[in-house]
């Protein structure tokens, strides 16, 4: 069990550029979650998947944000036309299929800085 | 909508002593889970302890225990015999049970920075 992994760990981009982050969940975890965490604050829910289906999206997820999990394994989060307000840590988490599915296991995050 | 409030931005404790972190929440749901997560500096978030609202018995995990007061919507974390490795940001979080309006997503508080001094 290698844990949740996220790539890249850090990303610096210029305003207006597109960025894409990847999350690899724990093997056989069918649920995958994305959160955003700004400095000194608690994470805020963005969206989550059960297998390849996106079940819920937060109002925080504007039209510039899109998330996919095409084969029910890894997921990508894309931000188009980045803005300085998008600067944050983007966290991914996964949870198992059956008992214990309420417990989410977090990755190390991708820290985004938009200049 | 659910809200979680942690009113202590920072706490400190001496090594080997006991500290309690506070958390209150607001919900109209009756069945839910409460969690404490720990986020060490520059490291990933890990689960400390979990409580199911329908269980009256307070959860314990080694040196960590909770005081769950459902009527008061209070969920505090007690850390006994504090260790230097306990230094971290601690988040209280809420999730409804399956079938609830927000099942699957965690709602976090603002966090409490705990520093353990030698």
XYZ file of N, CA and C in Angstrom:
699
model
N 0.848 -1.183 0.000
C 0.000 0.000 0.000
C 0.884 1.232 0.000
N 0.937 1.912 -1.170
C 1.903 2.994 -1.286
C 1.308 4.339 -0.918
N 0.040 4.430 -0.619
C -0.557 5.698 -0.264
C -0.993 6.481 -1.491
N -1.661 7.597 -1.241
C -2.122 8.481 -2.309
C -0.941 9.320 -2.784
N -0.745 9.381 -4.092
C 0.339 10.193 -4.624
C -0.217 11.291 -5.515
N 0.470 12.431 -5.536
C 0.038 13.559 -6.340
C 1.242 14.141 -7.071
N 1.002 14.531 -8.303
C 2.047 15.141 -9.119
C 1.470 16.282 -9.953
N 2.257 17.354 -10.108
C 3.525 17.614 -9.427
C 3.302 18.014 -7.973
N 4.336 18.114 -7.207
C 4.195 18.562 -5.830
C 4.115 20.090 -5.759
N 4.762 20.735 -6.702
C 4.752 22.197 -6.747
C 4.580 22.630 -8.201
N 3.847 23.722 -8.383
C 3.650 24.253 -9.731
C 3.584 25.769 -9.638
N 4.446 26.427 -10.424
C 4.405 27.879 -10.538
C 4.001 28.192 -11.971
N 3.007 29.040 -12.129
C 2.538 29.367 -13.455
C 2.193 30.848 -13.523
N 2.057 31.324 -14.728
C 1.669 32.712 -14.919
C 0.170 32.789 -15.107
N -0.388 33.878 -14.669
C -1.819 34.101 -14.814
C -2.237 33.899 -16.264
N -3.327 33.187 -16.449
C -3.849 32.939 -17.779
C -3.435 31.600 -18.376
N -2.450 30.966 -17.780
C -2.022 29.662 -18.263
C -2.930 28.561 -17.719
N -2.905 27.421 -18.396
C -3.639 26.245 -17.933
C -2.683 25.328 -17.167
N -3.204 24.678 -16.146
C -2.412 23.715 -15.389
C -3.239 22.448 -15.177
N -2.532 21.340 -15.050
C -3.195 20.047 -14.786
C -2.443 19.320 -13.693
N -3.207 18.797 -12.735
C -2.635 18.031 -11.638
C -3.138 16.590 -11.734
N -2.304 15.680 -11.240
C -2.690 14.275 -11.251
C -2.732 13.722 -9.840
N -3.671 12.817 -9.613
C -3.785 12.119 -8.334
C -3.898 10.625 -8.600
N -3.073 9.836 -7.940
C -3.176 8.377 -7.973
C -3.634 7.900 -6.600
N -4.821 7.341 -6.520
C -5.347 6.928 -5.209
C -4.707 5.625 -4.747
N -5.021 5.246 -3.535
C -4.603 3.937 -3.039
C -5.289 2.871 -3.894
N -4.518 1.852 -4.221
C -5.020 0.810 -5.103
C -6.347 0.242 -4.579
N -7.314 0.122 -5.460
C -8.634 -0.454 -5.173
C -9.548 0.441 -4.357
N -9.125 1.651 -4.058
C -10.050 2.613 -3.462
C -10.944 3.121 -4.586
N -12.281 3.021 -4.374
C -13.146 3.407 -5.474
C -13.600 4.863 -5.394
N -13.383 5.496 -4.252
C -13.776 6.898 -4.133
C -12.544 7.785 -4.141
N -12.660 8.922 -4.833
C -11.546 9.858 -4.937
C -12.092 11.267 -4.774
N -11.397 12.080 -3.999
C -11.877 13.407 -3.627
C -10.808 14.457 -3.945
N -11.264 15.646 -4.301
C -10.388 16.800 -4.443
C -10.824 17.891 -3.472
N -9.810 18.494 -2.822
C -10.038 19.605 -1.912
C -9.040 20.709 -2.253
N -9.377 21.918 -1.850
C -8.469 23.051 -1.986
C -8.228 23.633 -0.600
N -6.958 23.924 -0.320
C -6.603 24.467 0.986
C -5.752 25.722 0.808
N -6.259 26.844 1.283
C -5.468 28.077 1.271
C -4.722 28.190 2.594
N -3.704 29.022 2.589
C -2.775 29.098 3.712
C -3.486 29.396 5.022
N -3.260 28.537 6.013
C -3.819 28.759 7.336
C -5.282 28.404 7.483
N -5.859 27.786 6.469
C -7.269 27.432 6.507
C -7.455 25.921 6.384
N -8.657 25.465 6.682
C -8.982 24.066 6.474
C -9.292 23.787 5.020
N -9.122 22.558 4.593
C -9.449 22.204 3.204
C -10.929 22.427 2.905
N -11.190 22.792 1.645
C -12.564 22.964 1.185
C -12.818 21.953 0.070
N -13.963 21.300 0.165
C -14.326 20.276 -0.804
C -14.525 20.876 -2.184
N -14.003 20.187 -3.204
C -14.221 20.595 -4.587
C -15.137 19.621 -5.328
N -14.751 18.333 -5.322
C -15.519 17.352 -6.062
C -15.122 15.959 -5.619
N -15.981 14.963 -5.955
C -15.555 13.601 -5.712
C -16.135 12.630 -6.726
N -15.435 11.512 -6.868
C -15.766 10.465 -7.818
C -16.001 9.149 -7.079
N -16.959 8.410 -7.583
C -17.076 7.001 -7.220
C -16.822 6.245 -8.512
N -15.744 5.499 -8.516
C -15.234 4.912 -9.769
C -15.032 6.041 -10.773
N -15.607 5.954 -11.963
C -15.378 7.018 -12.940
C -16.454 8.094 -12.909
N -17.481 7.888 -12.095
C -18.594 8.836 -12.050
C -18.311 9.983 -11.076
N -18.492 11.207 -11.575
C -18.337 12.387 -10.721
C -19.669 12.632 -10.030
N -19.721 12.425 -8.718
C -20.992 12.427 -8.008
C -21.387 13.784 -7.457
N -20.435 14.616 -7.148
C -20.779 15.917 -6.583
C -19.699 16.930 -6.922
N -20.146 18.147 -7.193
C -19.239 19.247 -7.452
C -19.614 20.420 -6.575
N -18.626 21.034 -5.963
C -18.866 22.208 -5.145
C -19.093 23.442 -6.019
N -19.778 24.412 -5.438
C -19.926 25.679 -6.154
C -18.584 26.393 -6.300
N -17.598 25.959 -5.503
C -16.258 26.526 -5.643
C -15.640 26.169 -6.980
N -16.123 25.086 -7.576
C -15.552 24.594 -8.823
C -16.169 25.365 -9.983
N -15.493 26.478 -10.346
C -16.031 27.306 -11.426
C -15.869 26.596 -12.763
N -16.367 27.256 -13.798
C -16.289 26.670 -15.147
C -14.847 26.487 -15.605
N -13.919 27.167 -14.955
C -12.516 27.025 -15.360
C -11.891 25.742 -14.823
N -12.574 25.108 -13.910
C -12.066 23.879 -13.288
C -12.776 22.674 -13.903
N -11.994 21.639 -14.184
C -12.599 20.386 -14.610
C -11.801 19.227 -14.037
N -12.513 18.212 -13.609
C -11.875 17.029 -13.049
C -12.391 15.806 -13.789
N -11.490 14.849 -13.959
C -11.854 13.608 -14.643
C -11.248 12.422 -13.922
N -11.869 11.292 -14.103
C -11.330 10.022 -13.612
C -11.761 8.963 -14.623
N -11.158 8.981 -15.796
C -11.674 8.243 -16.944
C -11.773 6.725 -16.771
N -10.874 6.119 -16.086
C -10.901 4.663 -15.953
C -11.144 4.238 -14.519
N -11.572 5.171 -13.712
C -11.838 4.827 -12.325
C -10.597 4.596 -11.503
N -9.438 5.013 -12.030
C -8.204 4.847 -11.245
C -7.667 6.223 -10.897
N -6.693 6.739 -11.664
C -6.156 8.060 -11.367
C -7.140 9.141 -11.792
N -6.914 10.339 -11.268
C -7.767 11.473 -11.611
C -6.892 12.665 -11.978
N -7.436 13.534 -12.810
C -6.767 14.784 -13.129
C -7.683 15.951 -12.796
N -7.064 17.034 -12.365
C -7.769 18.290 -12.100
C -7.106 19.351 -12.959
N -7.881 19.955 -13.851
C -7.351 20.983 -14.734
C -7.946 22.335 -14.367
N -7.102 23.334 -14.349
C -7.551 24.716 -14.168
C -7.173 25.484 -15.421
N -8.165 26.044 -16.069
C -7.908 26.832 -17.272
C -7.849 28.317 -16.913
N -7.050 29.036 -17.678
C -6.949 30.495 -17.506
C -6.763 30.846 -16.024
N -5.705 30.342 -15.451
C -5.481 30.510 -14.013
C -5.500 31.973 -13.595
N -5.956 32.187 -12.375
C -6.003 33.505 -11.753
C -5.194 33.454 -10.455
N -4.790 34.617 -9.971
C -3.986 34.636 -8.753
C -4.747 34.030 -7.575
N -6.037 34.151 -7.579
C -6.866 33.580 -6.520
C -6.899 32.062 -6.522
N -6.370 31.448 -7.578
C -6.303 29.985 -7.628
C -5.109 29.452 -6.841
N -4.222 30.331 -6.424
C -3.045 29.904 -5.651
C -3.504 29.239 -4.364
N -3.089 27.998 -4.190
C -3.540 27.192 -3.046
C -2.841 25.847 -3.096
N -3.106 25.044 -2.060
C -2.697 23.652 -2.071
C -3.906 22.839 -2.527
N -3.705 21.979 -3.495
C -4.790 21.125 -3.994
C -4.533 19.709 -3.474
N -5.466 19.242 -2.660
C -5.330 17.948 -2.002
C -6.232 16.917 -2.653
N -5.716 15.725 -2.756
C -6.492 14.588 -3.230
C -6.585 13.575 -2.098
N -7.698 12.887 -2.031
C -7.882 11.846 -1.023
C -8.638 10.686 -1.650
N -8.503 9.510 -1.063
C -9.284 8.366 -1.534
C -9.806 7.589 -0.344
N -10.856 6.824 -0.603
C -11.416 5.997 0.467
C -11.826 4.646 -0.121
N -11.855 3.623 0.729
C -12.094 2.276 0.216
C -13.555 2.029 -0.123
N -13.780 0.862 -0.715
C -15.085 0.524 -1.261
C -16.134 0.261 -0.185
N -15.751 -0.493 0.817
C -16.785 -0.964 1.739
C -16.570 -0.395 3.132
N -16.399 -1.262 4.108
C -16.286 -0.760 5.479
C -15.081 0.141 5.595
N -15.268 1.193 6.319
C -14.184 2.167 6.439
C -14.191 3.201 5.341
N -15.235 3.187 4.490
C -15.230 4.129 3.371
C -15.383 5.560 3.822
N -15.757 5.749 5.096
C -15.881 7.119 5.570
C -14.516 7.742 5.825
N -13.497 6.932 5.970
C -12.174 7.464 6.267
C -11.458 7.786 4.972
N -11.039 9.015 4.831
C -10.347 9.453 3.634
C -8.854 9.544 3.916
N -8.080 9.046 2.968
C -6.619 9.045 3.062
C -6.085 10.096 2.099
N -5.334 11.016 2.617
C -4.904 12.169 1.842
C -3.524 11.989 1.225
N -3.353 12.606 0.073
C -2.047 12.707 -0.547
C -1.284 13.908 -0.026
N -0.063 14.112 -0.499
C 0.774 15.215 -0.018
C 0.371 16.572 -0.581
N -0.460 16.579 -1.624
C -0.922 17.836 -2.195
C -0.037 18.367 -3.309
N -0.637 19.225 -4.118
C 0.085 19.999 -5.133
C -0.076 21.461 -4.774
N 1.060 22.120 -4.553
C 0.994 23.545 -4.206
C 1.110 24.367 -5.479
N 0.082 25.164 -5.751
C 0.036 25.995 -6.958
C 0.256 27.448 -6.595
N 1.151 28.087 -7.334
C 1.376 29.518 -7.197
C 1.162 30.159 -8.556
N 0.227 31.071 -8.614
C -0.077 31.781 -9.858
C 0.473 33.193 -9.751
N 1.391 33.513 -10.653
C 2.043 34.837 -10.602
C 1.316 35.852 -11.472
N -26.758 23.382 5.396
C -25.314 23.206 5.238
C -24.673 23.022 6.609
N -23.624 22.253 6.607
C -22.902 21.986 7.844
C -21.794 23.016 8.035
N -21.533 23.371 9.269
C -20.379 24.220 9.581
C -19.618 23.610 10.743
N -18.315 23.823 10.744
C -17.437 23.345 11.800
C -16.597 24.522 12.279
N -16.547 24.715 13.569
C -15.835 25.860 14.129
C -14.789 25.406 15.136
N -13.581 25.852 14.930
C -12.513 25.637 15.904
C -12.103 27.017 16.403
N -12.354 27.285 17.643
C -12.199 28.638 18.172
C -10.798 28.945 18.684
N -9.928 27.945 18.674
C -8.559 28.154 19.175
C -7.586 28.142 18.003
N -7.134 29.289 17.537
C -6.212 29.286 16.399
C -4.879 28.620 16.750
N -4.422 28.816 17.986
C -3.141 28.252 18.394
C -3.225 27.771 19.829
N -2.509 26.664 20.086
C -2.393 26.133 21.436
C -0.956 25.666 21.620
N -0.507 25.670 22.866
C 0.808 25.108 23.142
C 0.741 24.291 24.418
N 1.638 23.331 24.517
C 1.654 22.426 25.670
C 3.083 21.957 25.894
N 3.394 21.647 27.129
C 4.700 21.086 27.433
C 4.673 19.585 27.171
N 5.798 19.086 26.750
C 5.944 17.651 26.529
C 5.496 16.894 27.778
N 4.774 15.790 27.545
C 4.263 14.889 28.586
C 2.988 15.399 29.261
N 2.573 16.614 28.973
C 1.342 17.111 29.563
C 0.149 16.831 28.653
N -1.022 17.216 29.137
C -2.273 16.958 28.422
C -2.838 18.255 27.871
N -3.407 18.182 26.682
C -4.002 19.356 26.054
C -5.322 18.954 25.418
N -6.260 19.891 25.408
C -7.570 19.643 24.802
C -7.854 20.681 23.737
N -8.203 20.210 22.546
C -8.563 21.077 21.430
C -10.073 21.060 21.257
N -10.653 22.232 21.040
C -12.107 22.357 20.986
C -12.634 22.381 19.551
N -13.849 21.900 19.400
C -14.522 21.917 18.106
C -16.033 21.918 18.346
N -16.723 22.790 17.656
C -18.188 22.743 17.655
C -18.646 22.680 16.214
N -19.843 22.176 16.010
C -20.353 22.027 14.652
C -21.851 22.302 14.648
N -22.352 22.529 13.482
C -23.779 22.793 13.337
C -24.302 21.957 12.186
N -25.369 21.233 12.416
C -25.981 20.407 11.397
C -27.414 20.100 11.776
N -28.205 19.825 10.763
C -29.572 19.370 11.005
C -29.669 17.855 10.831
N -28.568 17.238 10.437
C -28.537 15.790 10.267
C -28.494 15.108 11.632
N -28.957 13.863 11.660
C -28.928 13.106 12.907
C -27.845 12.037 12.909
N -27.492 11.591 11.717
C -26.476 10.535 11.603
C -25.280 11.056 10.833
N -24.126 11.023 11.477
C -22.942 11.597 10.843
C -21.690 11.063 11.512
N -20.568 11.450 10.934
C -19.257 11.118 11.481
C -18.519 12.407 11.815
N -17.680 12.309 12.809
C -16.785 13.403 13.154
C -15.363 12.869 13.172
N -14.448 13.708 12.759
C -13.057 13.292 12.635
C -12.135 14.378 13.211
N -10.986 13.926 13.650
C -9.848 14.816 13.865
C -8.728 14.347 12.950
N -8.246 15.302 12.143
C -7.109 15.056 11.269
C -5.934 15.897 11.751
N -4.741 15.381 11.520
C -3.495 16.054 11.901
C -2.701 16.346 10.636
N -2.197 17.569 10.519
C -1.380 17.950 9.364
C -0.064 18.512 9.879
N 0.983 17.674 9.958
C 2.289 18.166 10.419
C 2.854 19.161 9.414
N 3.791 19.993 9.831
C 4.366 20.971 8.912
C 4.932 20.312 7.657
N 4.479 20.768 6.510
C 4.955 20.288 5.202
C 4.757 18.791 4.995
N 3.830 18.226 5.696
C 3.540 16.800 5.515
C 2.042 16.595 5.310
N 1.695 15.399 4.871
C 0.295 15.205 4.505
C -0.587 14.948 5.701
N -1.857 15.159 5.482
C -2.864 15.042 6.512
C -3.127 13.568 6.824
N -3.197 13.263 8.098
C -3.494 11.887 8.500
C -4.613 11.881 9.530
N -5.375 10.815 9.525
C -6.487 10.682 10.464
C -5.966 10.382 11.857
N -6.487 11.100 12.842
C -6.130 10.857 14.235
C -7.169 9.963 14.896
N -8.446 10.334 14.728
C -9.504 9.613 15.428
C -10.827 9.891 14.754
N -11.754 8.957 14.891
C -13.059 9.057 14.233
C -14.164 8.690 15.228
N -15.271 9.406 15.141
C -16.418 9.144 16.027
C -17.682 9.026 15.189
N -18.470 8.002 15.443
C -19.774 7.879 14.780
C -20.842 8.433 15.715
N -21.677 9.294 15.218
C -22.592 10.043 16.073
C -23.587 9.160 16.804
N -23.908 8.001 16.217
C -24.903 7.137 16.880
C -24.291 6.353 18.035
N -22.977 6.395 18.153
C -22.317 5.701 19.260
C -22.137 6.672 20.424
N -22.644 6.300 21.564
C -22.532 7.190 22.716
C -21.141 7.155 23.327
N -20.466 6.021 23.174
C -19.145 5.888 23.767
C -18.137 6.737 23.018
N -17.332 7.482 23.767
C -16.309 8.315 23.155
C -15.185 7.457 22.578
N -14.723 7.821 21.387
C -13.646 7.086 20.734
C -12.311 7.378 21.411
N -11.451 6.369 21.417
C -10.084 6.537 21.914
C -9.128 5.817 20.976
N -7.947 6.397 20.831
C -6.868 5.804 20.045
C -5.564 6.114 20.762
N -5.151 5.169 21.589
C -3.903 5.330 22.344
C -3.962 6.609 23.171
N -3.091 7.592 22.869
C -3.041 8.816 23.688
C -4.128 9.829 23.312
N -4.889 9.516 22.286
C -5.897 10.454 21.786
C -7.296 9.979 22.169
N -8.094 10.887 22.680
C -9.468 10.562 23.001
C -10.336 11.780 22.702
N -11.633 11.531 22.552
C -12.551 12.625 22.262
C -13.599 12.710 23.363
N -14.161 13.925 23.477
C -15.331 14.145 24.322
C -16.444 14.603 23.383
N -17.335 13.676 23.055
C -18.392 13.932 22.092
C -19.679 14.237 22.847
N -20.178 15.437 22.670
C -21.423 15.883 23.301
C -22.410 16.206 22.183
N -23.253 15.221 21.841
C -24.109 15.375 20.655
C -25.115 16.509 20.822
N -25.721 16.613 21.977
C -26.733 17.647 22.179
C -26.122 19.039 22.081
N -24.925 19.169 22.577
C -24.227 20.454 22.536
C -23.498 20.664 21.224
N -23.457 19.641 20.367
C -22.726 19.678 19.092
C -21.286 20.098 19.336
N -20.668 19.359 20.243
C -19.295 19.634 20.632
C -18.473 18.363 20.473
N -17.232 18.525 20.037
C -16.383 17.356 19.744
C -14.939 17.757 20.011
N -14.478 17.598 21.236
C -13.130 18.029 21.586
C -12.156 16.858 21.549
N -10.913 17.170 21.320
C -9.842 16.168 21.241
C -8.902 16.366 22.415
N -8.657 15.299 23.154
C -7.700 15.342 24.253
C -6.474 14.532 23.864
N -5.319 15.173 24.010
C -4.054 14.491 23.745
C -3.334 14.357 25.083
N -3.110 13.132 25.486
C -2.420 12.860 26.748
C -0.950 12.583 26.485
N -0.114 12.867 27.502
C 1.319 12.577 27.375
C 1.860 13.133 26.053
N 1.658 14.427 25.842
C 2.021 15.051 24.564
C 3.480 14.792 24.207
N 3.703 14.566 22.920
C 5.041 14.309 22.403
C 5.411 15.366 21.363
N 6.708 15.557 21.157
C 7.161 16.563 20.199
C 6.569 16.310 18.811
N 6.394 15.051 18.475
C 5.829 14.690 17.175
C 4.356 15.022 17.024
N 3.717 15.453 18.106
C 2.320 15.863 18.021
C 2.190 17.283 17.478
N 3.295 17.996 17.375
C 3.266 19.352 16.831
C 2.727 19.316 15.408
N 1.638 20.030 15.168
C 0.954 19.979 13.875
C -0.239 20.918 13.896
N -0.861 21.073 12.740
C -2.177 21.700 12.644
C -3.196 20.583 12.781
N -4.194 20.800 13.621
C -5.249 19.813 13.835
C -6.566 20.345 13.297
N -7.222 19.522 12.499
C -8.497 19.900 11.917
C -9.598 18.986 12.418
N -10.698 19.594 12.795
C -11.923 18.878 13.101
C -12.730 18.827 11.804
N -13.387 17.704 11.531
C -14.126 17.577 10.277
C -15.400 16.786 10.490
N -16.366 17.020 9.603
C -17.716 16.455 9.693
C -18.082 15.802 8.362
N -18.820 14.672 8.451
C -19.370 14.049 7.252
C -20.685 13.396 7.616
N -21.688 13.547 6.771
C -22.945 12.852 7.037
C -22.785 11.372 6.696
N -23.652 10.553 7.276
C -23.647 9.124 6.950
C -24.252 8.898 5.579
N -24.075 7.716 5.062
C -24.618 7.349 3.747
C -26.100 7.678 3.685
N -26.481 8.322 2.617
C -27.872 8.726 2.452
C -28.101 10.158 2.874
N -27.158 10.736 3.578
C -27.272 12.127 3.994
C -26.963 13.072 2.842
N -27.270 14.331 3.043
C -27.134 15.292 1.949
C -25.689 15.534 1.542
N -24.767 15.335 2.441
C -23.371 15.660 2.128
C -22.473 14.454 2.297
N -23.042 13.263 2.109
C -22.230 12.069 2.279
C -21.081 12.076 1.297
N -19.910 11.768 1.811
C -18.731 11.687 0.957
C -17.829 12.875 1.104
N -18.375 14.067 1.401
C -17.486 15.206 1.492
C -17.273 15.578 2.953
N -16.038 15.909 3.234
C -15.661 16.374 4.564
C -15.791 17.892 4.633
N -16.381 18.358 5.707
C -16.402 19.782 6.002
C -15.446 20.022 7.155
N -14.438 20.841 6.928
C -13.380 21.054 7.909
C -13.570 22.359 8.673
N -13.032 22.386 9.897
C -12.892 23.625 10.631
C -11.649 24.373 10.155
N -11.385 25.497 10.806
C -10.287 26.366 10.382
C -8.934 25.863 10.856
N -8.943 24.937 11.790
C -7.698 24.361 12.282
C -7.186 25.018 13.544
N -6.423 24.241 14.315
C -5.728 24.714 15.513
C -4.275 24.292 15.394
N -3.385 25.262 15.475
C -1.955 24.945 15.450
C -1.533 24.566 16.864
N -1.061 23.328 17.018
C -0.590 22.862 18.316
C 0.931 22.771 18.299
N 1.538 23.387 19.265
C 2.987 23.297 19.426
C 3.297 22.618 20.754
N 4.105 21.565 20.681
C 4.540 20.864 21.883
C 5.970 21.296 22.181
N 6.177 21.838 23.366
C 7.489 22.348 23.771
C 8.232 21.321 24.625
N 9.540 21.175 24.398
C 10.325 20.223 25.214
C 10.517 20.739 26.629
